[in-house]
Coordinates of C-alpha atoms in Angstrom, one line a residue:
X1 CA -26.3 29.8 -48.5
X2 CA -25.5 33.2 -46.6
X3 CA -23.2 36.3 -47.2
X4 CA -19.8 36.4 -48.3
X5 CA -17.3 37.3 -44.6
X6 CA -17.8 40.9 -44.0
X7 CA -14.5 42.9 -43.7
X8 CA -13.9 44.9 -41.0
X9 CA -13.1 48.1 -42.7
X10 CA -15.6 47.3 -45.8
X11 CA -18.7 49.4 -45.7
X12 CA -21.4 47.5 -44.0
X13 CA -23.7 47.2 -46.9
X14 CA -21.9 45.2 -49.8
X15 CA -25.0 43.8 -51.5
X16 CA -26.6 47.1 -52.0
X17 CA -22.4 48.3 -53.3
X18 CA -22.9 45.1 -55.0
X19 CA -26.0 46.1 -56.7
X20 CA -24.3 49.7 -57.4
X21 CA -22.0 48.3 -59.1
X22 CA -24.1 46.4 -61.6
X23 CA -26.6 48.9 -62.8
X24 CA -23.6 51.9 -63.1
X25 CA -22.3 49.5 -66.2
X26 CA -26.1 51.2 -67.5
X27 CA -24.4 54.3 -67.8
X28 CA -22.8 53.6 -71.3
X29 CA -26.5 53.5 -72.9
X30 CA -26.7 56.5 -75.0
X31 CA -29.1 59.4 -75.2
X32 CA -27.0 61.7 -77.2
X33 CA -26.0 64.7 -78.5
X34 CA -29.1 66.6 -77.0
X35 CA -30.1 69.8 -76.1
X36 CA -29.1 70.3 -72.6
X37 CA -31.7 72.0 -70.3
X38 CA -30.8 75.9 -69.6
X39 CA -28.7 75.5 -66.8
X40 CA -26.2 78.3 -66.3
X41 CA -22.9 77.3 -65.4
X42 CA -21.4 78.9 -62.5
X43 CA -19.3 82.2 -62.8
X44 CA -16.4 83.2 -61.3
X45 CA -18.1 85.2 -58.1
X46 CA -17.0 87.9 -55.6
X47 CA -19.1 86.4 -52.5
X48 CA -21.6 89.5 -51.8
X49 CA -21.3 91.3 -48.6
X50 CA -22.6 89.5 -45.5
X51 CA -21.5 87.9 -42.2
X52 CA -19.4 84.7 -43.8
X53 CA -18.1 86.5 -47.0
X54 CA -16.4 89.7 -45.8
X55 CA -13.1 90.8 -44.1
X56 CA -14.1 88.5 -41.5
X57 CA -13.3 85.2 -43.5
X58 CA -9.4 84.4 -42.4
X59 CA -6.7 83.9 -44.9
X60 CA -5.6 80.5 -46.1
X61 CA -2.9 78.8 -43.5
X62 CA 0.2 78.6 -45.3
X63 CA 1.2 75.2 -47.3
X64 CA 2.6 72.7 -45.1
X65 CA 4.8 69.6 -45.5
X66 CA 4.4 66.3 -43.0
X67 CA 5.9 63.7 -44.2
X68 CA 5.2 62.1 -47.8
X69 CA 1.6 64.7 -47.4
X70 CA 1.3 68.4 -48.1
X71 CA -1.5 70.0 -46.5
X72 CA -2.5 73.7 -48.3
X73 CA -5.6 75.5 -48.7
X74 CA -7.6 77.3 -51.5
X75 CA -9.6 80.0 -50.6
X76 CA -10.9 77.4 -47.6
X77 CA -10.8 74.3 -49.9
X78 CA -8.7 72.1 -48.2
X79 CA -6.5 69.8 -49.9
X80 CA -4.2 66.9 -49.4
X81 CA -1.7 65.6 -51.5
X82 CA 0.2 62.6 -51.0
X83 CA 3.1 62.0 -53.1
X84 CA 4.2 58.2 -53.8
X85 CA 7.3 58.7 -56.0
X86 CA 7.1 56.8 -59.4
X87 CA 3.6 56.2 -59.3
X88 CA 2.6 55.6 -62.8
X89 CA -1.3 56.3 -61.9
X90 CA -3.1 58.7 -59.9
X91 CA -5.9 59.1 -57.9
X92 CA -7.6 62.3 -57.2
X93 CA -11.1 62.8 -54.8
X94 CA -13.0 66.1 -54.6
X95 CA -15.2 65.6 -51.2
X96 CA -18.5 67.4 -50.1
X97 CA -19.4 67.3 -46.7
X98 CA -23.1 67.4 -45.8
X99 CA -24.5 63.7 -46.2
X100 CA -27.7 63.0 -44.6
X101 CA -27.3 66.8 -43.4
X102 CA -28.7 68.0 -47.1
X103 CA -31.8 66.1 -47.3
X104 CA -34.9 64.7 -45.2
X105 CA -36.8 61.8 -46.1
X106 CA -38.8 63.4 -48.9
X107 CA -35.7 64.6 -50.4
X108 CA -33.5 61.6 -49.4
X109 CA -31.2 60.5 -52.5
X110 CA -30.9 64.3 -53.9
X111 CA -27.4 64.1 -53.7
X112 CA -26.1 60.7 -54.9
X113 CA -29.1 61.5 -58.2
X114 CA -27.8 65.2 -58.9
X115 CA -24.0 63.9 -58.7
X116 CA -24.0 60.7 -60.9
X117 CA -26.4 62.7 -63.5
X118 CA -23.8 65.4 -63.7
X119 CA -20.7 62.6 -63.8
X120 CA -22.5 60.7 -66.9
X121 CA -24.3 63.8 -69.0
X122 CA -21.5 65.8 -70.3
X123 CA -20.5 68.9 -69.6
X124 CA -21.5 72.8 -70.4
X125 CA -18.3 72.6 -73.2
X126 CA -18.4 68.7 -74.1
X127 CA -22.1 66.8 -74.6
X128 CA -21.7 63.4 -73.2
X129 CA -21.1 61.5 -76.2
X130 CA -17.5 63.9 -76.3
X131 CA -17.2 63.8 -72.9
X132 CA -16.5 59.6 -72.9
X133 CA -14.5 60.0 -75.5
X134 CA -12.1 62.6 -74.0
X135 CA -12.0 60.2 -71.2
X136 CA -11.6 57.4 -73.0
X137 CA -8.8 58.9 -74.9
X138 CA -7.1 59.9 -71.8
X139 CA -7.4 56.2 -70.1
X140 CA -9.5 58.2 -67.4
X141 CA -12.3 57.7 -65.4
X142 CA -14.6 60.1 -63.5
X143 CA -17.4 58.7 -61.2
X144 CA -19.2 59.6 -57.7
X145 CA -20.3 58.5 -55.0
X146 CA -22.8 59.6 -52.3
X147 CA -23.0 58.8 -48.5
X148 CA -24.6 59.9 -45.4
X149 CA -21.4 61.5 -44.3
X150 CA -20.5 62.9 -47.5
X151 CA -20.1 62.7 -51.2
X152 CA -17.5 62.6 -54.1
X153 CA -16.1 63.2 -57.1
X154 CA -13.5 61.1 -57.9
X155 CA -10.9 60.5 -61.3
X156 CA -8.5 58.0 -62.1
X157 CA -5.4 58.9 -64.7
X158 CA -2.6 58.1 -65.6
X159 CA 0.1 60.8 -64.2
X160 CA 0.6 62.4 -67.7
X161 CA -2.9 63.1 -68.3
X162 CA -3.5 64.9 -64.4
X163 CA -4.4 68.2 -65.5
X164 CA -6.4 67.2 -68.4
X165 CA -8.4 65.0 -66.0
X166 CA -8.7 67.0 -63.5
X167 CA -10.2 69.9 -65.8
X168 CA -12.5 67.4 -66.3
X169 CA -13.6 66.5 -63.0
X170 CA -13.7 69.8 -61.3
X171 CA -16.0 71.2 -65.0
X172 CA -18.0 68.0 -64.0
X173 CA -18.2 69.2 -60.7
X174 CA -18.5 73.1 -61.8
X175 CA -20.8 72.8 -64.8
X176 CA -22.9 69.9 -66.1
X177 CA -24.8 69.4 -68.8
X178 CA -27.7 67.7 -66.9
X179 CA -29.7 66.3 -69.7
X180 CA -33.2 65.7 -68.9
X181 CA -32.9 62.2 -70.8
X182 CA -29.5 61.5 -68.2
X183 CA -31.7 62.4 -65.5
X184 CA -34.2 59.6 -66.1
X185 CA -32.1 57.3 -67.2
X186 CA -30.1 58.0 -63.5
X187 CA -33.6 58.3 -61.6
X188 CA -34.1 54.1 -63.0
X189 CA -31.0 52.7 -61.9
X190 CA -31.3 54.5 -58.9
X191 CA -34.6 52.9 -58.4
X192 CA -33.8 49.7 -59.8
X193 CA -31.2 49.5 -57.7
X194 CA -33.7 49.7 -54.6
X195 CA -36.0 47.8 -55.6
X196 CA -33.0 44.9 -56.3
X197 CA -32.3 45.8 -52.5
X198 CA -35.3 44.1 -51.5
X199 CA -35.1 40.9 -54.0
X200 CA -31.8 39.3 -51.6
X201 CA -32.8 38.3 -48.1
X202 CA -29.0 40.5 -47.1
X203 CA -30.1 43.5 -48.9
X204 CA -33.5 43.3 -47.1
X205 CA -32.0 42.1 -43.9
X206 CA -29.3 45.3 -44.1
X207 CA -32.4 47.9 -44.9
X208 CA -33.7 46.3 -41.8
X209 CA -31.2 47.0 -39.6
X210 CA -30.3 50.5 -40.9
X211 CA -34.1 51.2 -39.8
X212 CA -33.0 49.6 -36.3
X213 CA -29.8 51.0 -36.1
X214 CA -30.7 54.7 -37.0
X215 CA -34.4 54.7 -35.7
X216 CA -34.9 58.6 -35.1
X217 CA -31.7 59.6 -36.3
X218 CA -30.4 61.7 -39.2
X219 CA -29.0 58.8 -40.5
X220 CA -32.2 56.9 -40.7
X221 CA -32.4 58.7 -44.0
X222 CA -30.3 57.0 -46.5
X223 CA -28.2 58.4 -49.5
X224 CA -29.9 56.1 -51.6
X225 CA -33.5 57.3 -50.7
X226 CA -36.5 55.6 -51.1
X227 CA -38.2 54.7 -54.5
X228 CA -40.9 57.4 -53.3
X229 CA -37.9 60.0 -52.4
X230 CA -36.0 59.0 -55.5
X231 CA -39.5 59.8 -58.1
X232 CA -40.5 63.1 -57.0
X233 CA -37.2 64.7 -57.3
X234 CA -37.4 67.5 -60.3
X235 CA -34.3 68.9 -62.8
X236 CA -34.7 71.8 -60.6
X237 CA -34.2 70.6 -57.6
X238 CA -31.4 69.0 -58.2
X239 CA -29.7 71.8 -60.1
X240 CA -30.5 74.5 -56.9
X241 CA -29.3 70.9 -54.5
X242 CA -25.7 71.0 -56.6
X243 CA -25.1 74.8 -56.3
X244 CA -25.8 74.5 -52.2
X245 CA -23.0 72.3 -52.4
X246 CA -20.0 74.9 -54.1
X247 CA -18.7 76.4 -51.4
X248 CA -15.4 76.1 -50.6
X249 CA -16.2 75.8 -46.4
X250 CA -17.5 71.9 -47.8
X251 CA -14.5 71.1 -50.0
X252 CA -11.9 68.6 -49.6
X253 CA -9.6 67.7 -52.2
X254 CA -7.4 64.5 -52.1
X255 CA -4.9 63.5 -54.7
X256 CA -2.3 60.5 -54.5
X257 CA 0.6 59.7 -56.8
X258 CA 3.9 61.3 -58.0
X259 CA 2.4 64.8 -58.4
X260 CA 4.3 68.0 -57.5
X261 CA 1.9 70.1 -54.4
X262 CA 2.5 73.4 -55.3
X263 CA 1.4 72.6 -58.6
X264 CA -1.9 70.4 -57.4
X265 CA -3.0 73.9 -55.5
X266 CA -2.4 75.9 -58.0
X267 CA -4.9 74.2 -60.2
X268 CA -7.4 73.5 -57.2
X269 CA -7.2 77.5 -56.8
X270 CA -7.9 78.2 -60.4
X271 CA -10.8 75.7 -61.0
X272 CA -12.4 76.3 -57.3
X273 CA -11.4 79.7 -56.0
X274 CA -13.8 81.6 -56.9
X275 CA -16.5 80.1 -55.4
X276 CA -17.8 81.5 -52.2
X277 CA -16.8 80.0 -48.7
X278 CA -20.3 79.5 -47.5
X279 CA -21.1 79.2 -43.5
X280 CA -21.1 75.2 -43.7
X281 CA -20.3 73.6 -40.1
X282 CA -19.2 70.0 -40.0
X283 CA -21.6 69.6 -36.6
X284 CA -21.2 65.7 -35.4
X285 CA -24.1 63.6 -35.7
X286 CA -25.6 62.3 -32.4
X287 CA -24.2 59.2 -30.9
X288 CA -25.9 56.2 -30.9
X289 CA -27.2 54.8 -27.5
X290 CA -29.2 51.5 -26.9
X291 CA -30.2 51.5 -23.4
X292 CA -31.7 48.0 -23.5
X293 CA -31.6 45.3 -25.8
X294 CA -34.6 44.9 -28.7
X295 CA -35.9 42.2 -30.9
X296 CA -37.1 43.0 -34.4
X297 CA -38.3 40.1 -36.2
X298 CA -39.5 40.3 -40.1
X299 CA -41.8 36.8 -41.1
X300 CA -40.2 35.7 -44.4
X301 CA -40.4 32.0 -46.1
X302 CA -36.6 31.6 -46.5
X303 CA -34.7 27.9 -46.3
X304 CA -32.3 29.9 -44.0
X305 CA -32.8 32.5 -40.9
X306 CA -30.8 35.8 -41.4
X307 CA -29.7 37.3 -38.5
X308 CA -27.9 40.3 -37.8
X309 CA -27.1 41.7 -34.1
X310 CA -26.1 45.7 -33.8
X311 CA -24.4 48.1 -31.0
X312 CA -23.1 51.3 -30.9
X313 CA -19.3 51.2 -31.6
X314 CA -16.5 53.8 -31.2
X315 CA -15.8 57.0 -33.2
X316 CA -13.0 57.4 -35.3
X317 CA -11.4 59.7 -33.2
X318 CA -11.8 57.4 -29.9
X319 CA -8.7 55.6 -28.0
X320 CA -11.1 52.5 -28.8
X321 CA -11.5 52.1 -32.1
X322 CA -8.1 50.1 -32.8
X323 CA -9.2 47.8 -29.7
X324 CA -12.4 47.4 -31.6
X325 CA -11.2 46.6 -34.9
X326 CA -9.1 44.2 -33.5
X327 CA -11.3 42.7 -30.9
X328 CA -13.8 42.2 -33.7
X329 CA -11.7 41.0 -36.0
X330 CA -10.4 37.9 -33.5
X331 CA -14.0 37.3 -32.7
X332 CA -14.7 37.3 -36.3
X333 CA -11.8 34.3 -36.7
X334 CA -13.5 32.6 -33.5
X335 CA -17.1 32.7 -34.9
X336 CA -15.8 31.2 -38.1
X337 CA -13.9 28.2 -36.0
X338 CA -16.3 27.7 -33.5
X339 CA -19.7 28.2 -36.0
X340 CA -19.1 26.7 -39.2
X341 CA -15.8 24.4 -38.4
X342 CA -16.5 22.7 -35.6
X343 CA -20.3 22.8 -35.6
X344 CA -21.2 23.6 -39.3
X345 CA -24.5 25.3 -38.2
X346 CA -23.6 28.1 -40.6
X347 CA -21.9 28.8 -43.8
X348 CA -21.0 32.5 -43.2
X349 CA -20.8 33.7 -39.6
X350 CA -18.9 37.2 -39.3
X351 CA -18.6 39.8 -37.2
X352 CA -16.8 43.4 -37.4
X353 CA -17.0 47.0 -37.1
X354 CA -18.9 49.3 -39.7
X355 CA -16.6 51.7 -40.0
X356 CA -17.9 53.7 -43.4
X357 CA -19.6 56.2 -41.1
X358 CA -18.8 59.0 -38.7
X359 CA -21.2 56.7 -36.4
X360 CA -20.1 53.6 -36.4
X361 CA -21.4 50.3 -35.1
X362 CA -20.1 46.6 -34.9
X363 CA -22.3 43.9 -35.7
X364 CA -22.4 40.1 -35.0
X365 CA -23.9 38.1 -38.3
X366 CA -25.2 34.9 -39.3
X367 CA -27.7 32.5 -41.3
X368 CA -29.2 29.6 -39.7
X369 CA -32.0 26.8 -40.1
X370 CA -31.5 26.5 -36.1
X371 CA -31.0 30.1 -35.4
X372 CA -31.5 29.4 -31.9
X373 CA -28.5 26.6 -31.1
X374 CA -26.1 28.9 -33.4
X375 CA -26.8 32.1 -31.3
X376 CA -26.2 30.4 -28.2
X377 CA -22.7 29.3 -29.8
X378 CA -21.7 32.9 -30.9
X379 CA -23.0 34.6 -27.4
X380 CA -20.7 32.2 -26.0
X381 CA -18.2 33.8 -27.8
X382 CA -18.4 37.1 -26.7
X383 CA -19.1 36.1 -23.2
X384 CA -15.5 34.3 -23.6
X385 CA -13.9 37.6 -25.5
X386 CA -15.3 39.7 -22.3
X387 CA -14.4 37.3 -19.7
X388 CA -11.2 35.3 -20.9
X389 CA -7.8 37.1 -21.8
X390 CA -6.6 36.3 -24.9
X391 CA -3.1 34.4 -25.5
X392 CA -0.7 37.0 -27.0
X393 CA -0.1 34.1 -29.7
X394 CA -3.7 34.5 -30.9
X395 CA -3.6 38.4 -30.4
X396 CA -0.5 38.4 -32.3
X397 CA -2.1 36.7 -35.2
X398 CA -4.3 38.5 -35.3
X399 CA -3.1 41.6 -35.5
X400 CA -0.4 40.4 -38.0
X401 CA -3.5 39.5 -40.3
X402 CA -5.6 42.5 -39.7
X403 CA -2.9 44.4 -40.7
X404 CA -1.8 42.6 -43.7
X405 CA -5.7 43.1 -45.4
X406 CA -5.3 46.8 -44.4
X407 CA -2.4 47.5 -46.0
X408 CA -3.3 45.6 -49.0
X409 CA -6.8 47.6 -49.4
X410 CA -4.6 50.6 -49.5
X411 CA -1.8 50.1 -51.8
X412 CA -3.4 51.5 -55.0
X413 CA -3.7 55.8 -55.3
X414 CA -7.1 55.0 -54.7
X415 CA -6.8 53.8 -51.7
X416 CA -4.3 55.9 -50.0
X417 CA -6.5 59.1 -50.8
X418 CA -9.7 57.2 -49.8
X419 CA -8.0 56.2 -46.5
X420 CA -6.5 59.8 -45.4
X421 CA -10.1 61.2 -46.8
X422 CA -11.9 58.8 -44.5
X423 CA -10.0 59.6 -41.7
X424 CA -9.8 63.6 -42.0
X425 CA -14.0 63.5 -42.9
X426 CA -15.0 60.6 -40.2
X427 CA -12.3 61.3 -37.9
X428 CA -11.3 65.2 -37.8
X429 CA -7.6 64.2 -38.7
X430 CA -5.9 62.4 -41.8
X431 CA -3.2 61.5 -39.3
X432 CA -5.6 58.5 -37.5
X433 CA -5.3 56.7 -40.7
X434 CA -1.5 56.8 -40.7
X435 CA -1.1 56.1 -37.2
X436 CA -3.7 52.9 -37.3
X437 CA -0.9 50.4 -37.8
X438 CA 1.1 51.6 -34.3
X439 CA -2.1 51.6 -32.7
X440 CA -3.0 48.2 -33.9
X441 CA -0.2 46.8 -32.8
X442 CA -0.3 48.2 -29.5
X443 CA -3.8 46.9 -28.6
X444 CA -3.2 44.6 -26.0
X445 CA -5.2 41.5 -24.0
X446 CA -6.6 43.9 -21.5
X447 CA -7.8 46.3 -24.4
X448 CA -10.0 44.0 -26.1
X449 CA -11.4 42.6 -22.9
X450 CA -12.1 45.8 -21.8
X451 CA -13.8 46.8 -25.6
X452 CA -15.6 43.3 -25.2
X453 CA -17.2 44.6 -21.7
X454 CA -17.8 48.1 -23.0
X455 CA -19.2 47.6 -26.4
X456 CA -20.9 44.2 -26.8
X457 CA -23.8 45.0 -24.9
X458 CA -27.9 45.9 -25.6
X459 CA -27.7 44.6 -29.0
X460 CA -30.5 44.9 -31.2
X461 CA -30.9 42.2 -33.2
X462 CA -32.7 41.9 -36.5
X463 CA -34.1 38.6 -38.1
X464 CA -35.3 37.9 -41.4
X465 CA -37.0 34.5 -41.3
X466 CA -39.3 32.2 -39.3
X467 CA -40.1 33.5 -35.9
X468 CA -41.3 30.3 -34.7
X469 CA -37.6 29.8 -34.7
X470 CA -36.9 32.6 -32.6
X471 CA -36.7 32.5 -28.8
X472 CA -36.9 36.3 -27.9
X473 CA -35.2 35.5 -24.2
X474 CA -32.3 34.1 -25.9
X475 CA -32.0 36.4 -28.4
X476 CA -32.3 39.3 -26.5
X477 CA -30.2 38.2 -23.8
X478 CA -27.0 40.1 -25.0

């Protein structure tokens, strides 16, 4: 019994992506041809005269070329095209920044409901019924997704059918039908989805320690929402909530494949240029600091103990964050040895690195009937990773296999955009996601001892079992 190994670069929460996943197949059910509700799509705009939308807004930087990626602008849409030469399929991501900025925890799961009941109702010129089948007659696929740092718009297509796609997306985006029925139908699986959350001790244990993790932080308030949030949000709200976000000052737009630039920004001018810049600021969230250690246990009858063990990890943009993902992924491969091979106290110890967020932490994971002897086991282990060098033949390994699952997450379009997207939203730059591999491999011995001593510190650990099982000295001794 337990969780499947967590990757490293995997967002932290797979069973509630898991769960995701199964109720969006619910989007083929069919409420059809309808009458949409009078929602006026927008119009091309001249942005009336004020402090952001006058002679002070600066002209677009001119196109440039680095490498196999084009960076241009659109009117202050930025946009990134990477072009992989004979690349049959590609991949193109329209981002809004904002996240957890955009809502409060009345309002929490605004965005991810007004997005996926624009992606699934239609649009102002095709009802949704015609809208799937233009898709499906294209071999394309337009979804989104919605996150505390941001959300999307994303299409797959085959490289003939770009424009025709893309004109889909960005009228998606632009003008959607928003059927009343779509928005129920949206509002249940959204809700459904939460309430599944709470039916697998992980998806309970990970709400848990999101509540730790962000306690009194923007972030506390999840995309998702609550089932509360997620049933008093009204058509109009959500309508006034997807207008906020067309401004160009909150656009980035990613394509990957064998596309030509100059012609990407010309049709990212024409579909969004006429929108108005807007004022939005990409202000960093706070950091997270744990001055002391904490113990938050949840009584639960389970056969098993689930246990989960936070700190505050490195920004993207930090000199630490390769250390990290490295040292974490080695003490990930010692946990597994030392936990469930040598001792079998545990089916599926992991550790890692949440990277998904412009706040990341690292967290140390485990279930247990003797929660107590298998903690001891994998405190051991850090204390070793802060206090023991590791042999360049183990760092080398592991490295070589870190890498090797990176490379291999981003070989499709999709994930080439997603990575240089994650990188320029979480990080500030697209270039930390090509430079990762150099800086993995120049990690060294001292760096990870030195991230072991840095990081790995005032944990706050979560449980989700019997707390007669739990010794609160131990388990708050890291």
């Amino acid at each position: 019994m337990g969780a499947p190994v967590k990757g490293t670069l995997a967002l932290r929460f797979t069973p509630r992506l898991a769960a995701a996943a199964l109720f969006a197949t619910l989007a083929l059910a069919a409420f059809g041809c309808e009458e949409p509700v009078p929602v006026t799509p927008p119009q091309p705009v001249t942005p009336p005269p004020s402090a952001s939308a006058t002679a002070e807004v600066s002209p677009d930087p001119a196109p440039i070329t680095d490498g196999d990626v084009t960076v241009a602008y659109a009117n202050g849409v930025k946009i990134l095209v990477k072009r992989i030469p004979g690349a049959e399929l590609s991949a193109m991501q329209l981002y809004i920044k904002g996240g957890a900025r955009e809502w409060t925890a009345a309002d929490a799961g605004i965005t991810r409901l007004a997005l996926s009941t624009a992606v699934s109702g239609g649009t102002a010129t095709l009802d949704k019924d015609a809208y799937y089948r233009k898709l499906a007659t294209l071999g394309s696929d337009v979804w989104s997704e919605a996150g505390t740092d941001y959300a999307a718009v994303k299409g797959k297509t085959l490289l003939k059918d770009w424009d025709e796609t893309f004109a889909l997306l960005a009228e998606t985006f632009l003008s959607p039908r928003m059927p009343a029925s779509e928005l129920e139908l949206q509002r249940e699986k959204q809700i459904q989805t939460l309430k599944h959350e709470q039916e697998s001790p992980d998806g309970a244990l990970s709400l848990l320690v999101t509540k730790t993790v962000y306690k009194g932080h923007p972030m506390a308030n999840r995309a998702i929402g609550t089932e509360e949030s997620v049933a008093g949000l009204k058509m109009e709200a959500l309508v006034a909530h997807l207008a906020k976000l067309r401004e160009t000052s909150r656009l980035l737009f990613v394509t990957a494949g064998d596309v030509e630039p100059s012609h990407v920004v010309e049709k990212v001018k024409a579909a969004f240029g006429a929108l108005p810049r807007g004022s939005y600021e990409n202000t960093p969230y706070p950091a997270l600091n744990y001055p002391a250690s904490t113990v938050n246990v949840t009584d639960r009858a389970l056969s098993t103990n689930y246990v989960e063990g936070a700190f505050a990890g490195p920004g993207w943009a930090s000199a630490q964050m390769a250390d990290g993902m490295v040292a974490m992924s080695l003490l990930r491969h010692r946990l597994f040895e030392e936990v469930r091979t040598k001792r079998n106290l545990s089916y599926a110890p992991s550790a890692g690195l949440a990277t998904g967020s412009s706040v990341p932490f690292g967290y140390l994971y485990v279930t247990a009937v003797d929660p107590g002897k298998t903690l001891q086991v994998m405190f051991d282990e850090v204390n070793r990773l802060k206090n023991e060098a590791v042999s360049d033949k183990e760092l080398t390994s592991t490295k070589s296999v870190f890498l090797t699952t990176y490379l291999m997450q981003n070989e499709s379009t999709d994930g080439q955009a997603g990575m240089l997207a994650s990188a320029e939203l979480l990080g500030g730059d697209y270039h930390l996601a090509r430079s990762l591999p150099e800086r993995i491999r120049a990690v060294t011995p001292q760096d990870v001892q030195a991230f072991a001593k840095k990081y790995l510190a005032h944990l706050q650990m979560v449980v989700l079992g019997d707390p007669t099982k739990i010794d609160q000295k131990l388990f708050g001794s890291m």
